Short mmCIF file of C-alpha atoms in Angstrom, two decimals:
data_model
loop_
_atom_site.label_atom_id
_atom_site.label_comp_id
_atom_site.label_asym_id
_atom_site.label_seq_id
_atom_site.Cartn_x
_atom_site.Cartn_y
_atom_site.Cartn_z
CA UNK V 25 -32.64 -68.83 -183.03
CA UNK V 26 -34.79 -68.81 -179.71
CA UNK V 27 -38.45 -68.26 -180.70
CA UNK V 28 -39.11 -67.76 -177.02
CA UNK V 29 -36.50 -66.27 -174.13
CA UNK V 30 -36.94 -65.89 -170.94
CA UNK V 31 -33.67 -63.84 -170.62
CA UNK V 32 -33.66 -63.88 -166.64
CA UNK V 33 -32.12 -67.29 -165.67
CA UNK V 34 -32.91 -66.50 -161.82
CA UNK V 35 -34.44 -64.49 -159.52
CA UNK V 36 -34.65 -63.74 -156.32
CA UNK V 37 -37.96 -62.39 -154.07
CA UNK V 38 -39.00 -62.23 -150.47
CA UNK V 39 -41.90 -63.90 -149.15
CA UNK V 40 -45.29 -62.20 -149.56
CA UNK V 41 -43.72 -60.13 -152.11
CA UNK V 42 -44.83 -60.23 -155.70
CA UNK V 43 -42.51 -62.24 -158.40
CA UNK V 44 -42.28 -61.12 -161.69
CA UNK V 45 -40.96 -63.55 -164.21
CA UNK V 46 -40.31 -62.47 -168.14
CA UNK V 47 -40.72 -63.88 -171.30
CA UNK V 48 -40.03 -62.78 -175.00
CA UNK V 49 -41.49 -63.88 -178.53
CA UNK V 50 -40.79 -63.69 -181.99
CA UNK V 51 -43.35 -65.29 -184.09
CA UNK V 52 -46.58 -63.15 -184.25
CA UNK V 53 -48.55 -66.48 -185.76
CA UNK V 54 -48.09 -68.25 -181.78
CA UNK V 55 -51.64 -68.06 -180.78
CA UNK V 56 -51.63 -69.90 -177.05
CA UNK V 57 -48.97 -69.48 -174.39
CA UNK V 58 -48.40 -71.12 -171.37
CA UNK V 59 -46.54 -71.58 -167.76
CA UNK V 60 -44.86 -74.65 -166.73
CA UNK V 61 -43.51 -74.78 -162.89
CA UNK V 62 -40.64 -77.42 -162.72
CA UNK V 63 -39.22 -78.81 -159.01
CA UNK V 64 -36.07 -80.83 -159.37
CA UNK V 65 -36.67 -85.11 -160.34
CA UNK V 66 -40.12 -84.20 -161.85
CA UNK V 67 -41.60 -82.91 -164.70
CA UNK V 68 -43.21 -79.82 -165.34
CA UNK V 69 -46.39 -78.95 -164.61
CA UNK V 70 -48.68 -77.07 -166.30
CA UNK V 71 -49.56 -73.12 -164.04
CA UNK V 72 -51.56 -71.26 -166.31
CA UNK V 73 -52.75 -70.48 -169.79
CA UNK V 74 -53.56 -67.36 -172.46
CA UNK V 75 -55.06 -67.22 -175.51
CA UNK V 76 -53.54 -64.44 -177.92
CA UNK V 77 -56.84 -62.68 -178.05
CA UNK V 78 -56.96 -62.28 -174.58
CA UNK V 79 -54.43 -59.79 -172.23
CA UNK V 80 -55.22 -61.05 -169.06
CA UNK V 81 -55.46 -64.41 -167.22
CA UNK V 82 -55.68 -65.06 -163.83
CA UNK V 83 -56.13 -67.96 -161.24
CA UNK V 84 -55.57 -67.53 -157.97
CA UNK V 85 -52.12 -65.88 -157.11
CA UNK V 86 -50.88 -66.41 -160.35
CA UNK V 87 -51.52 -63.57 -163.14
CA UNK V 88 -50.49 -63.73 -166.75
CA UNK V 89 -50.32 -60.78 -168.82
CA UNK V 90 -50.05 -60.68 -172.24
CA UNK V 91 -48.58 -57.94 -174.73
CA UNK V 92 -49.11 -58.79 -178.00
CA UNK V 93 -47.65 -55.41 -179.56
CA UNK V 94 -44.12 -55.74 -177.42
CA UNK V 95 -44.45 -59.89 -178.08
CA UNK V 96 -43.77 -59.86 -174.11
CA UNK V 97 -45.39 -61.81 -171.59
CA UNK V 98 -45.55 -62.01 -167.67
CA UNK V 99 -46.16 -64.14 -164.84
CA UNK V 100 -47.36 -62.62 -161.55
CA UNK V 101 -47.64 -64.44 -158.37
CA UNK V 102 -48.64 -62.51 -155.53
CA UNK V 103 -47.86 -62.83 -152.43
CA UNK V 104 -45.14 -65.09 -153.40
CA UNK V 105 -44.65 -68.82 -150.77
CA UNK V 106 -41.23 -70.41 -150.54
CA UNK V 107 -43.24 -73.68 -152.01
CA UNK V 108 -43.21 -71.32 -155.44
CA UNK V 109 -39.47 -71.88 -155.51
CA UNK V 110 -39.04 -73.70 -158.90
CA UNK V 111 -37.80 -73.63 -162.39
CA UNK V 112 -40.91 -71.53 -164.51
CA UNK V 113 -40.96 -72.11 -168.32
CA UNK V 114 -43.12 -70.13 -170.68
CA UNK V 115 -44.04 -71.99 -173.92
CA UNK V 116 -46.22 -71.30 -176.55
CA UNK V 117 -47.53 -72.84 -179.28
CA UNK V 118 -49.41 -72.63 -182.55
CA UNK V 119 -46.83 -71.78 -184.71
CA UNK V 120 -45.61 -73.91 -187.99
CA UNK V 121 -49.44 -74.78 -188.57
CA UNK V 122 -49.52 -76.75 -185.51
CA UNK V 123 -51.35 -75.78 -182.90
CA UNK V 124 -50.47 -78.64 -180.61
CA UNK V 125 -46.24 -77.80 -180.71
CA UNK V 126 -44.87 -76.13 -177.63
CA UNK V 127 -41.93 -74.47 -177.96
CA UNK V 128 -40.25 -73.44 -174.27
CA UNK V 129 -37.89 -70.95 -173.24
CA UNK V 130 -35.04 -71.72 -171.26
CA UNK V 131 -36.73 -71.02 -167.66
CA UNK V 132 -35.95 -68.50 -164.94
CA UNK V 133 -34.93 -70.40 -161.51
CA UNK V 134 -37.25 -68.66 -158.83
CA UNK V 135 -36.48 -68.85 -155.39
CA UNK V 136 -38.70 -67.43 -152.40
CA UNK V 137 -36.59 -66.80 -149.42
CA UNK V 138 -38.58 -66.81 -145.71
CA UNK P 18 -55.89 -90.58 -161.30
CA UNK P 19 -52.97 -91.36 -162.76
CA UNK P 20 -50.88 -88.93 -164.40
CA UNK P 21 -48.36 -89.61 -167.24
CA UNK P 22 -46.05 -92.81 -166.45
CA UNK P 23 -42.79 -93.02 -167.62
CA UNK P 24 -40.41 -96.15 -166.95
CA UNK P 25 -37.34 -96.37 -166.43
CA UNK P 26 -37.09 -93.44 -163.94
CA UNK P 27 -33.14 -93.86 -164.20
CA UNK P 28 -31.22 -95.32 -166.61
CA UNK P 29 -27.45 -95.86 -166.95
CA UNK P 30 -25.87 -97.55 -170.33
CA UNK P 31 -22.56 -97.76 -172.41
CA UNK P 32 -21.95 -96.17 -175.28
CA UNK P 33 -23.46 -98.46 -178.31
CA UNK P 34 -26.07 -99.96 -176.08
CA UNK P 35 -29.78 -99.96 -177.41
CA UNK P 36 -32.05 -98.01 -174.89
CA UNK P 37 -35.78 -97.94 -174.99
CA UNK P 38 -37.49 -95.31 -173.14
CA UNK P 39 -41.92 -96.47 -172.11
CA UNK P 40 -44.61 -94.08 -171.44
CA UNK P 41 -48.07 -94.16 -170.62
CA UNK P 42 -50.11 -91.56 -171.45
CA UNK P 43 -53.26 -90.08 -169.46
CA UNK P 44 -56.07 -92.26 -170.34
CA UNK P 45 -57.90 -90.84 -173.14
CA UNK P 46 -55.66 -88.16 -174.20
CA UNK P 47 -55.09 -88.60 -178.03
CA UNK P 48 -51.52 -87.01 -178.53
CA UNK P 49 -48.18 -87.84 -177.31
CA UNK P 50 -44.81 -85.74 -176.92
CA UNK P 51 -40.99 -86.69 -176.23
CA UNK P 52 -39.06 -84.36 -175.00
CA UNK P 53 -35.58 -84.45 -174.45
CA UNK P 54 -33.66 -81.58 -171.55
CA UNK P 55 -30.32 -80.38 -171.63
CA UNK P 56 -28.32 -77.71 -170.07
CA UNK P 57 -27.26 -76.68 -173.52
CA UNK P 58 -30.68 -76.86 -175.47
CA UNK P 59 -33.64 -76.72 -172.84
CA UNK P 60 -36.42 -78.59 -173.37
CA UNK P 61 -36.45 -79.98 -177.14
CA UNK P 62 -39.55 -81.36 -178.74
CA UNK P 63 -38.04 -84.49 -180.59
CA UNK P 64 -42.03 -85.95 -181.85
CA UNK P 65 -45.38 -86.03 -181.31
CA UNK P 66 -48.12 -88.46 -182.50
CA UNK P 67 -51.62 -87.92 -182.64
CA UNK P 68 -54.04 -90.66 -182.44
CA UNK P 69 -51.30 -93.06 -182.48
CA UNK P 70 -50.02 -91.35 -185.96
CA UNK P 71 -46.82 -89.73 -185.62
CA UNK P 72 -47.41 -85.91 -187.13
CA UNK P 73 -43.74 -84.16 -186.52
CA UNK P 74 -40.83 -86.06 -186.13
CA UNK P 75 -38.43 -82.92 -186.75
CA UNK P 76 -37.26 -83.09 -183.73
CA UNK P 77 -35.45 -86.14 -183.96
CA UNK P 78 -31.65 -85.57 -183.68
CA UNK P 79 -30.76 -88.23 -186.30
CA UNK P 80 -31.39 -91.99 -187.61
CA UNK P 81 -30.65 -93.51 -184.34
CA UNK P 82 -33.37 -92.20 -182.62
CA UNK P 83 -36.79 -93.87 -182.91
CA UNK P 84 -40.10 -93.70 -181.80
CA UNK P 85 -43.73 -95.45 -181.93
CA UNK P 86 -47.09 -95.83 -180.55
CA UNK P 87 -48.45 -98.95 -181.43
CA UNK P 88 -52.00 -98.00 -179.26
CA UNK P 89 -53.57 -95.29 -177.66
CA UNK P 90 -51.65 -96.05 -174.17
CA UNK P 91 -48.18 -97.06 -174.74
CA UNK P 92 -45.35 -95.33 -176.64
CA UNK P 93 -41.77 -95.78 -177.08
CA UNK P 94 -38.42 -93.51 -177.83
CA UNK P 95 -35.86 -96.20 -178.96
CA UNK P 96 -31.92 -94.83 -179.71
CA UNK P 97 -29.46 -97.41 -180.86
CA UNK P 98 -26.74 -97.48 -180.83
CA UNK P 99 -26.19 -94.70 -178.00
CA UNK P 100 -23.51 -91.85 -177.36
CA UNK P 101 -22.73 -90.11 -174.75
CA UNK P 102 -24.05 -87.21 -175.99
CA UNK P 103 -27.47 -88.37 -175.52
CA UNK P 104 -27.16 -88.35 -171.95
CA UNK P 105 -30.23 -85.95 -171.06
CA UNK P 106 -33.41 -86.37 -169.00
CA UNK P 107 -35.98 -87.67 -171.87
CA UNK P 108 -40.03 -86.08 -170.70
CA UNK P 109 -43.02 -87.74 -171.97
CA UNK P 110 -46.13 -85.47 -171.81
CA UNK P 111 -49.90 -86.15 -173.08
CA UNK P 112 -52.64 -83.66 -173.95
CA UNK P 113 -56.49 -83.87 -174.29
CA UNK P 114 -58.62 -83.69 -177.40
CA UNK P 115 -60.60 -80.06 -177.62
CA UNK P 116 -60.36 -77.23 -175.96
CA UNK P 117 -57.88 -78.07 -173.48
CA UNK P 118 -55.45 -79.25 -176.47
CA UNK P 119 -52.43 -76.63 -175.92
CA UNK P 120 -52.10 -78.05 -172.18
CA UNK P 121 -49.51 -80.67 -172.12
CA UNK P 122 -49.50 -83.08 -168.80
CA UNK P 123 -45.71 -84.22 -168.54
CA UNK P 124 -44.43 -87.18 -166.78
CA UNK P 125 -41.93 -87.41 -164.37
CA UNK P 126 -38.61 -88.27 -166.85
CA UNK P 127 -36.38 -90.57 -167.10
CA UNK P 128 -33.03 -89.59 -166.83
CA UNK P 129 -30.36 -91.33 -169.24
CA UNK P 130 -26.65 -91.52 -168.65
CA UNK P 131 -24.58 -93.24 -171.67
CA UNK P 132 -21.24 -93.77 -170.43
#
């Protein structure tokens, strides 16, 4: 069973427009989540961060939001750049009495057309 | 500065061959991560050690898969004898002690092919 989903395997957006990527939970004990951005032949690399307690992150163009009663979070990037076009994974972590495991979804292919 | 370092970047084996997998985590970062990607599964956490101690090894498909850390800047994922089915890109990541501990700092992969 997938603890986290990211149920949109791609999406589409025009330049300067926002992107909206998705992500789903199950375990109400994950108490950190995260964004990875992956380009092809590297590894990912860590975007940007939330703490449960908090509902709001942001840096930059890049805006997490956090619902914690709907175990749904978000990813904003606004405008969006065709250098955004990646593979984005949401993880999170502190569940199983660890709070250093990650667990990932299965990341949503973003691509920014000009 | 250097991020995570990972060696080989490609590797390409036959089936019943012994592959070791390096890494070299971000200097002074105090736990370690393999990861292994496939279409089918995503990204899988296989271990992760902790001041050179390895703390969940769950992960770990089965007996031919091993790992170690025998300091604070070298680690090792070992599988012998290989299968095909282990062909996968294997990620090595690193985090900090403290606050920052939830970040992970991946490297760049190495990509297995057992033939």
């Amino acid at each position: 069973d997938q603890q986290v989903k990211q149920n949109s395997p791609s999406l589409s957006v025009q330049e300067g427009r926002i992107s909206i990527l998705n992500c789903d939970y199950t375990h109400s004990m994950f108490g950190y989540f995260l964004w990875y951005k992956k380009y092809p032949a590297e590894g990912p690399t860590f975007l940007i961060s939330i703490s449960s307690i908090k509902d709001k992150n942001e840096d930059g163009r890049f805006t997490v939001f956090l619902n914690k009663s709907a175990k749904h979070l978000s990813l904003h990037i606004v405008p969006s750049q065709p250098g955004d076009s990646a593979v984005y994974f949401c993880a999170a972590s502190g569940t199983s009495g660890s709070a250093r495991q990650l667990t990932f979804g299965s990341g949503t292919q973003l691509t920014v057309l000009p | 500065d250097a991020g995570v370092i990972q060696s080989p970047r490609h590797e390409v084996t036959e089936m019943g061959q012994e592959v070791t997998l390096r890494c070299k985590p971000i200097s002074g970062h105090n736990s370690l991560f393999w990861y292994r990607q496939t279409m089918m599964r995503g990204l899988e956490l296989l271990i992760y050690f902790n001041n050179n101690v390895p703390i969940d090894d769950s992960g770990m498909p089965e007996d031919r898969f091993s790992a170690k850390m025998p300091n604070a800047s070298f680690s090792t994922l070992k599988i012998q004898p290989s299968e095909p089915r282990d062909s996968a890109v294997y990620f090595c990541a690193s985090s900090p002690r403290g606050a920052a501990a939830e970040t992970q700092y991946f490297g760049p992969g190495t990509r297995l092919l057992v033939l």
